[in-house]
Short mmCIF file of C-alpha atoms in Angstrom, two decimals:
data_model
loop_
_atom_site.label_atom_id
_atom_site.label_comp_id
_atom_site.label_asym_id
_atom_site.label_seq_id
_atom_site.Cartn_x
_atom_site.Cartn_y
_atom_site.Cartn_z
CA MET A 1 -19.15 11.67 15.09
CA ASN A 2 -19.40 7.90 14.52
CA THR A 3 -22.94 8.35 13.17
CA LEU A 4 -21.71 10.96 10.70
CA ILE A 5 -18.88 8.69 9.55
CA LYS A 6 -21.23 5.72 9.15
CA ASN A 7 -23.76 7.78 7.18
CA THR A 8 -21.01 9.21 4.99
CA THR A 9 -19.66 5.72 4.28
CA ILE A 10 -23.12 4.42 3.36
CA GLY A 11 -23.63 7.43 1.07
CA LEU A 12 -20.29 6.81 -0.65
CA LEU A 13 -21.16 3.15 -1.12
CA MET A 14 -24.46 4.06 -2.78
CA PHE A 15 -22.63 6.58 -4.95
CA LEU A 16 -20.20 3.87 -6.08
CA LEU A 17 -23.04 1.48 -6.85
CA MET A 18 -25.08 3.98 -8.86
CA GLY A 19 -22.47 6.34 -10.24
CA GLY A 20 -21.87 4.66 -13.59
CA SER A 21 -25.40 3.74 -14.59
CA LEU A 22 -26.17 6.87 -16.62
CA VAL A 23 -22.93 6.62 -18.57
CA ALA A 24 -23.59 2.97 -19.38
CA GLN A 25 -27.04 3.79 -20.80
CA GLU A 26 -25.52 6.13 -23.38
CA GLU A 27 -23.07 3.55 -24.77
CA THR A 28 -24.30 1.62 -27.80
CA VAL A 29 -21.80 -1.24 -27.95
CA VAL A 30 -20.22 -2.46 -24.73
CA GLU A 31 -18.26 -5.62 -24.09
CA ASP A 32 -19.27 -7.31 -20.86
CA LYS A 33 -15.72 -7.75 -19.60
CA PRO A 34 -14.00 -6.52 -16.42
CA VAL A 35 -12.86 -2.90 -16.55
CA ARG A 36 -9.19 -2.37 -17.26
CA SER A 37 -6.89 -1.38 -14.39
CA PRO A 38 -9.30 0.11 -11.83
CA PHE A 39 -6.10 0.66 -9.81
CA GLU A 40 -2.48 0.38 -10.87
CA SER A 41 -1.47 -1.91 -8.01
CA GLY A 42 -2.90 -4.29 -5.44
CA ILE A 43 -1.98 -1.84 -2.68
CA LEU A 44 -2.67 1.88 -2.47
CA ILE A 45 -0.46 3.47 0.22
CA ASP A 46 -1.65 1.38 3.20
CA ASN A 47 -4.90 0.01 1.77
CA GLN A 48 -5.50 -3.09 -0.29
CA THR A 49 -7.30 -2.57 -3.60
CA SER A 50 -9.52 -4.88 -5.64
CA VAL A 51 -6.63 -5.57 -8.03
CA ILE A 52 -5.13 -9.07 -8.04
CA PRO A 53 -2.44 -9.87 -10.64
CA ALA A 54 -3.06 -12.58 -13.22
CA ALA A 55 -2.74 -16.23 -12.22
CA LYS A 56 0.83 -17.49 -11.63
CA THR A 57 2.17 -13.98 -10.97
CA LEU A 58 4.70 -13.33 -8.19
CA GLU A 59 4.66 -9.88 -6.61
CA MET A 60 7.37 -8.39 -4.39
CA LEU A 61 6.64 -5.39 -2.18
CA ILE A 62 8.87 -3.06 -0.19
CA GLN A 63 7.00 -0.68 2.12
CA HIS A 64 9.00 1.89 4.09
CA ARG A 65 8.24 4.58 6.67
CA PHE A 66 10.76 7.10 7.91
CA GLY A 67 10.49 8.63 11.39
CA ASN A 68 8.10 11.35 12.53
CA PHE A 69 8.42 14.46 10.34
CA ASN A 70 7.69 16.72 13.31
CA ALA A 71 9.96 15.11 15.93
CA ASN A 72 13.15 17.15 15.54
CA GLY A 73 12.62 19.09 12.33
CA ILE A 74 15.74 19.79 10.33
CA LYS A 75 17.97 18.15 12.97
CA ASP A 76 17.05 14.71 11.70
CA LEU A 77 16.15 15.86 8.17
CA TYR A 78 12.41 15.79 8.86
CA GLY A 79 12.25 12.17 9.87
CA ILE A 80 14.77 10.58 7.51
CA TYR A 81 17.36 10.22 10.31
CA ALA A 82 14.76 9.99 13.09
CA PRO A 83 14.25 6.88 15.21
CA GLY A 84 11.08 4.89 14.66
CA ALA A 85 11.50 4.04 10.98
CA ASN A 86 9.57 0.98 9.86
CA ILE A 87 9.88 -1.34 6.87
CA ARG A 88 8.04 -4.35 5.48
CA ILE A 89 9.17 -6.75 2.76
CA GLY A 90 6.53 -9.05 1.32
CA PHE A 91 5.86 -11.56 -1.44
CA ASN A 92 2.45 -12.37 -2.93
CA TYR A 93 1.52 -15.09 -5.37
CA THR A 94 -1.66 -15.45 -7.42
CA LEU A 95 -2.60 -19.12 -7.25
CA ILE A 96 -5.55 -18.86 -9.63
CA ASN A 97 -7.41 -15.94 -11.12
CA ASN A 98 -8.88 -13.75 -8.35
CA LEU A 99 -7.10 -15.57 -5.48
CA MET A 100 -3.82 -14.34 -4.00
CA ILE A 101 -1.80 -15.45 -0.98
CA GLY A 102 1.16 -13.67 0.60
CA TYR A 103 3.80 -13.52 3.31
CA GLY A 104 5.74 -10.59 4.75
CA ILE A 105 8.04 -9.50 7.56
CA THR A 106 7.94 -6.12 9.30
CA LYS A 107 10.52 -4.38 11.49
CA ASN A 108 8.15 -3.07 14.17
CA ARG A 109 7.28 -5.86 16.62
CA MET A 110 9.17 -8.21 14.30
CA TYR A 111 5.91 -9.22 12.64
CA SER A 112 5.55 -12.15 10.27
CA ASP A 113 2.23 -11.95 8.45
CA PHE A 114 0.28 -14.32 6.25
CA GLN A 115 -2.43 -12.91 4.02
CA VAL A 116 -5.07 -13.90 1.51
CA LYS A 117 -7.12 -11.79 -0.91
CA TYR A 118 -10.04 -12.86 -3.07
CA THR A 119 -12.01 -10.85 -5.61
CA VAL A 120 -15.65 -11.88 -5.29
CA LEU A 121 -17.04 -9.68 -8.08
CA LYS A 122 -15.42 -7.52 -10.75
CA GLN A 123 -16.81 -4.31 -12.20
CA THR A 124 -17.74 -4.79 -15.85
CA ARG A 125 -17.41 -2.43 -18.81
CA SER A 126 -21.13 -2.73 -19.53
CA ASN A 127 -21.91 -1.72 -15.93
CA SER A 128 -23.94 -4.90 -15.43
CA MET A 129 -21.74 -5.19 -12.34
CA PRO A 130 -21.15 -1.58 -11.25
CA VAL A 131 -18.49 -2.26 -8.59
CA SER A 132 -15.73 -4.64 -7.62
CA ILE A 133 -16.03 -6.49 -4.31
CA THR A 134 -12.96 -7.96 -2.66
CA LEU A 135 -12.24 -9.77 0.61
CA TYR A 136 -8.89 -9.48 2.39
CA GLY A 137 -7.55 -11.05 5.57
CA ASN A 138 -4.30 -11.57 7.42
CA MET A 139 -2.79 -13.14 10.51
CA ALA A 140 0.30 -11.51 12.04
CA ILE A 141 2.74 -13.10 14.49
CA ASP A 142 4.64 -10.85 16.91
CA GLY A 143 8.21 -12.15 16.82
CA ARG A 144 9.71 -10.35 19.83
CA ASN A 145 11.20 -12.16 22.83
CA LYS A 146 8.59 -13.85 25.00
CA GLU A 147 9.55 -11.68 27.99
CA VAL A 148 7.61 -8.75 26.51
CA PHE A 149 4.37 -10.74 26.81
CA GLY A 150 4.46 -11.05 30.61
CA LEU A 151 4.67 -13.90 33.09
CA ASP A 152 1.63 -15.81 31.79
CA TYR A 153 3.07 -16.14 28.30
CA LYS A 154 1.30 -18.32 25.75
CA SER A 155 2.27 -18.68 22.11
CA THR A 156 -1.21 -17.51 21.07
CA HIS A 157 -0.49 -14.13 22.69
CA ARG A 158 1.64 -13.32 19.66
CA LEU A 159 -1.26 -13.46 17.22
CA SER A 160 -3.38 -10.69 15.73
CA TYR A 161 -5.93 -10.76 12.93
CA PHE A 162 -7.40 -8.42 10.34
CA GLY A 163 -10.32 -8.81 7.94
CA GLN A 164 -11.63 -6.33 5.38
CA LEU A 165 -14.40 -5.90 2.83
CA ILE A 166 -13.47 -3.62 -0.09
CA VAL A 167 -15.95 -2.09 -2.55
CA GLY A 168 -14.38 -0.17 -5.43
CA LYS A 169 -15.39 1.53 -8.66
CA LYS A 170 -13.56 2.90 -11.68
CA PHE A 171 -15.63 5.89 -12.80
CA ASN A 172 -13.56 6.77 -15.86
CA ASP A 173 -9.98 6.68 -17.10
CA TRP A 174 -8.78 9.14 -14.47
CA LEU A 175 -10.87 8.50 -11.32
CA SER A 176 -11.18 5.36 -9.19
CA LEU A 177 -12.55 5.23 -5.64
CA GLN A 178 -13.10 2.55 -3.05
CA VAL A 179 -14.58 2.26 0.43
CA ASN A 180 -13.83 -0.42 2.99
CA THR A 181 -14.90 -1.72 6.36
CA SER A 182 -12.64 -3.80 8.58
CA PHE A 183 -12.31 -5.72 11.84
CA SER A 184 -9.06 -6.01 13.83
CA HIS A 185 -8.26 -8.26 16.80
CA TYR A 186 -5.24 -8.73 19.08
CA ASN A 187 -5.09 -11.77 21.35
CA LEU A 188 -3.07 -9.86 23.95
CA VAL A 189 -3.16 -6.13 24.71
CA ASP A 190 -2.00 -3.94 27.58
CA THR A 191 -4.42 -3.18 30.39
CA SER A 192 -6.95 -0.46 29.44
CA TYR A 193 -6.60 -1.24 25.72
CA ASP A 194 -9.27 -3.03 23.69
CA HIS A 195 -8.77 -6.34 21.92
CA ASP A 196 -11.05 -5.45 18.99
CA ALA A 197 -11.67 -2.55 16.62
CA VAL A 198 -13.97 -1.84 13.70
CA GLY A 199 -12.89 0.65 11.05
CA VAL A 200 -14.04 2.28 7.83
CA GLY A 201 -12.05 3.99 5.12
CA ILE A 202 -11.98 5.57 1.69
CA SER A 203 -9.14 5.72 -0.81
CA GLY A 204 -8.72 6.77 -4.38
CA ARG A 205 -6.62 7.46 -7.43
CA ILE A 206 -6.73 10.55 -9.65
CA LYS A 207 -4.77 9.85 -12.82
CA PHE A 208 -3.31 12.82 -14.67
CA SER A 209 -1.00 11.10 -17.19
CA PRO A 210 -0.60 7.58 -18.62
CA GLN A 211 1.81 6.63 -15.82
CA SER A 212 1.19 9.14 -13.01
CA SER A 213 -1.54 9.58 -10.39
CA ILE A 214 -2.37 11.41 -7.19
CA ILE A 215 -3.36 8.88 -4.53
CA PHE A 216 -4.99 9.31 -1.12
CA GLN A 217 -6.63 7.46 1.75
CA TYR A 218 -8.50 8.23 4.96
CA ASP A 219 -9.16 5.47 7.51
CA VAL A 220 -11.13 5.86 10.73
CA PRO A 221 -11.23 3.43 13.68
CA LEU A 222 -14.77 3.62 15.06
CA ARG A 223 -15.43 4.01 18.77
CA ILE A 224 -18.12 1.41 19.43
CA LYS A 225 -19.05 1.01 23.08
CA SER A 226 -20.60 -2.42 22.63
CA ILE A 227 -17.25 -4.01 21.74
CA SER A 228 -15.10 -1.92 24.09
CA GLU A 229 -13.88 -3.60 27.27
CA ASN A 230 -13.23 -0.32 29.07
CA ARG A 231 -15.26 2.59 30.35
CA GLY A 232 -14.59 5.31 27.86
CA PHE A 233 -11.80 5.14 25.32
CA LYS A 234 -8.56 5.69 27.23
CA HIS A 235 -6.23 5.01 24.32
CA PRO A 236 -8.21 5.63 21.14
CA SER A 237 -6.40 5.04 17.88
CA LEU A 238 -6.46 8.13 15.66
CA PRO A 239 -7.56 8.30 12.01
CA ASN A 240 -4.95 7.71 9.35
CA PHE A 241 -4.68 10.25 6.53
CA ALA A 242 -2.26 9.85 3.64
CA ILE A 243 -1.69 11.49 0.28
CA GLY A 244 0.97 10.89 -2.33
CA TYR A 245 2.16 10.36 -5.89
CA GLN A 246 2.14 7.13 -7.89
CA ALA A 247 4.15 6.19 -10.99
CA SER A 248 3.35 2.89 -12.64
CA THR A 249 4.40 0.75 -15.59
CA GLY A 250 3.22 -2.70 -16.57
CA THR A 251 5.37 -4.56 -14.04
CA HIS A 252 6.62 -1.84 -11.65
CA ASP A 253 4.78 0.50 -9.32
CA PHE A 254 6.28 3.26 -7.18
CA GLN A 255 4.41 5.31 -4.59
CA VAL A 256 5.78 8.10 -2.40
CA TYR A 257 3.54 9.74 0.19
CA ILE A 258 3.07 11.27 3.61
CA SER A 259 1.05 9.29 6.14
CA THR A 260 0.09 9.60 9.80
CA ALA A 261 0.42 5.84 10.35
CA SER A 262 3.81 4.50 11.42
CA GLY A 263 2.43 0.95 11.44
CA ILE A 264 2.38 -0.96 8.16
CA VAL A 265 0.47 -4.09 9.19
CA PRO A 266 -3.17 -2.91 8.92
CA GLN A 267 -4.29 -3.91 12.42
CA ASP A 268 -1.48 -1.73 13.78
CA MET A 269 -2.79 1.17 11.72
CA TYR A 270 -6.33 0.81 13.05
CA MET A 271 -5.52 0.04 16.70
CA ARG A 272 -2.17 1.67 17.54
CA ASN A 273 -2.01 4.97 15.67
CA SER A 274 -1.29 7.93 17.97
CA ASN A 275 -0.22 10.42 15.28
CA ASP A 276 -2.35 13.47 14.51
CA PHE A 277 -1.95 14.96 11.05
CA LEU A 278 -3.22 18.35 12.27
CA ASN A 279 -0.28 18.48 14.68
CA GLY A 280 2.21 17.68 11.94
CA ASP A 281 2.64 14.07 13.07
CA PHE A 282 3.23 12.33 9.79
CA MET A 283 5.88 10.17 8.17
CA ILE A 284 7.36 10.20 4.69
CA GLY A 285 7.00 6.78 3.11
CA PHE A 286 7.29 4.89 -0.12
CA THR A 287 6.11 1.59 -1.60
CA ILE A 288 7.73 -0.32 -4.47
CA THR A 289 6.15 -3.34 -6.16
CA ARG A 290 7.53 -5.61 -8.86
CA LEU A 291 5.69 -8.34 -10.79
CA TRP A 292 7.02 -11.53 -12.41
CA GLY A 293 4.91 -13.87 -14.53
CA PHE A 294 5.46 -17.64 -14.51
#
């Protein structure tokens, strides 16, 4: 299964790299500038995109998950009244073009997270650069009482890390796709859990009006024996599937979706997801972003 996923990811990456070359050859006059709006926002459901706002832009995000849709059905209004809701509030600031830093707080595990995102290469209209390449990383601090970390508590036990490489392509005015690969690490985990995980994912936007799009993502934590500390995978994290609707203006973006991940911090999504979409284990969620220029 892992081999199939790896081969599929490689194939998608090659498709992104080569997909626009034929179209570019047919154009007679092309400005060699970055493509406009490959995605409407810097975040697509749970995944980062290659988009970074212009320099000196402040971005506010509110990300919310209701409880499990399948827990008690209509009794808790399909998750809206259910326990287990999660929320994150974050602020990002673009220091210079292509470099963004951010900070956020999350309800689950009382996380505080610090993040950085840098666009290495941007896709151009002439297709001289056929894709955008972006690096993203964060460090999250578990803010719960120290008693939950056991008798041998150290402050470093609170830390977890996430790093990701994102390759994206805008094919035309209505279709943008991206693939990613990531590495997650927790300094402290329960016995029989792994400290590390590698994941791959794909996400995309299908635009059907000037302001509206269908959005989706599928992220898979890989089971790699060479980095596992246990015989077999006793507590494997399950893939995250999400699909939703996006409405966007110049400074506002609104996304509503269903997702199998209750975690919002990405390392939680890749290492602690026990929800199976095929069993109806998904959450209704939404994301709101707002931009201010300075």
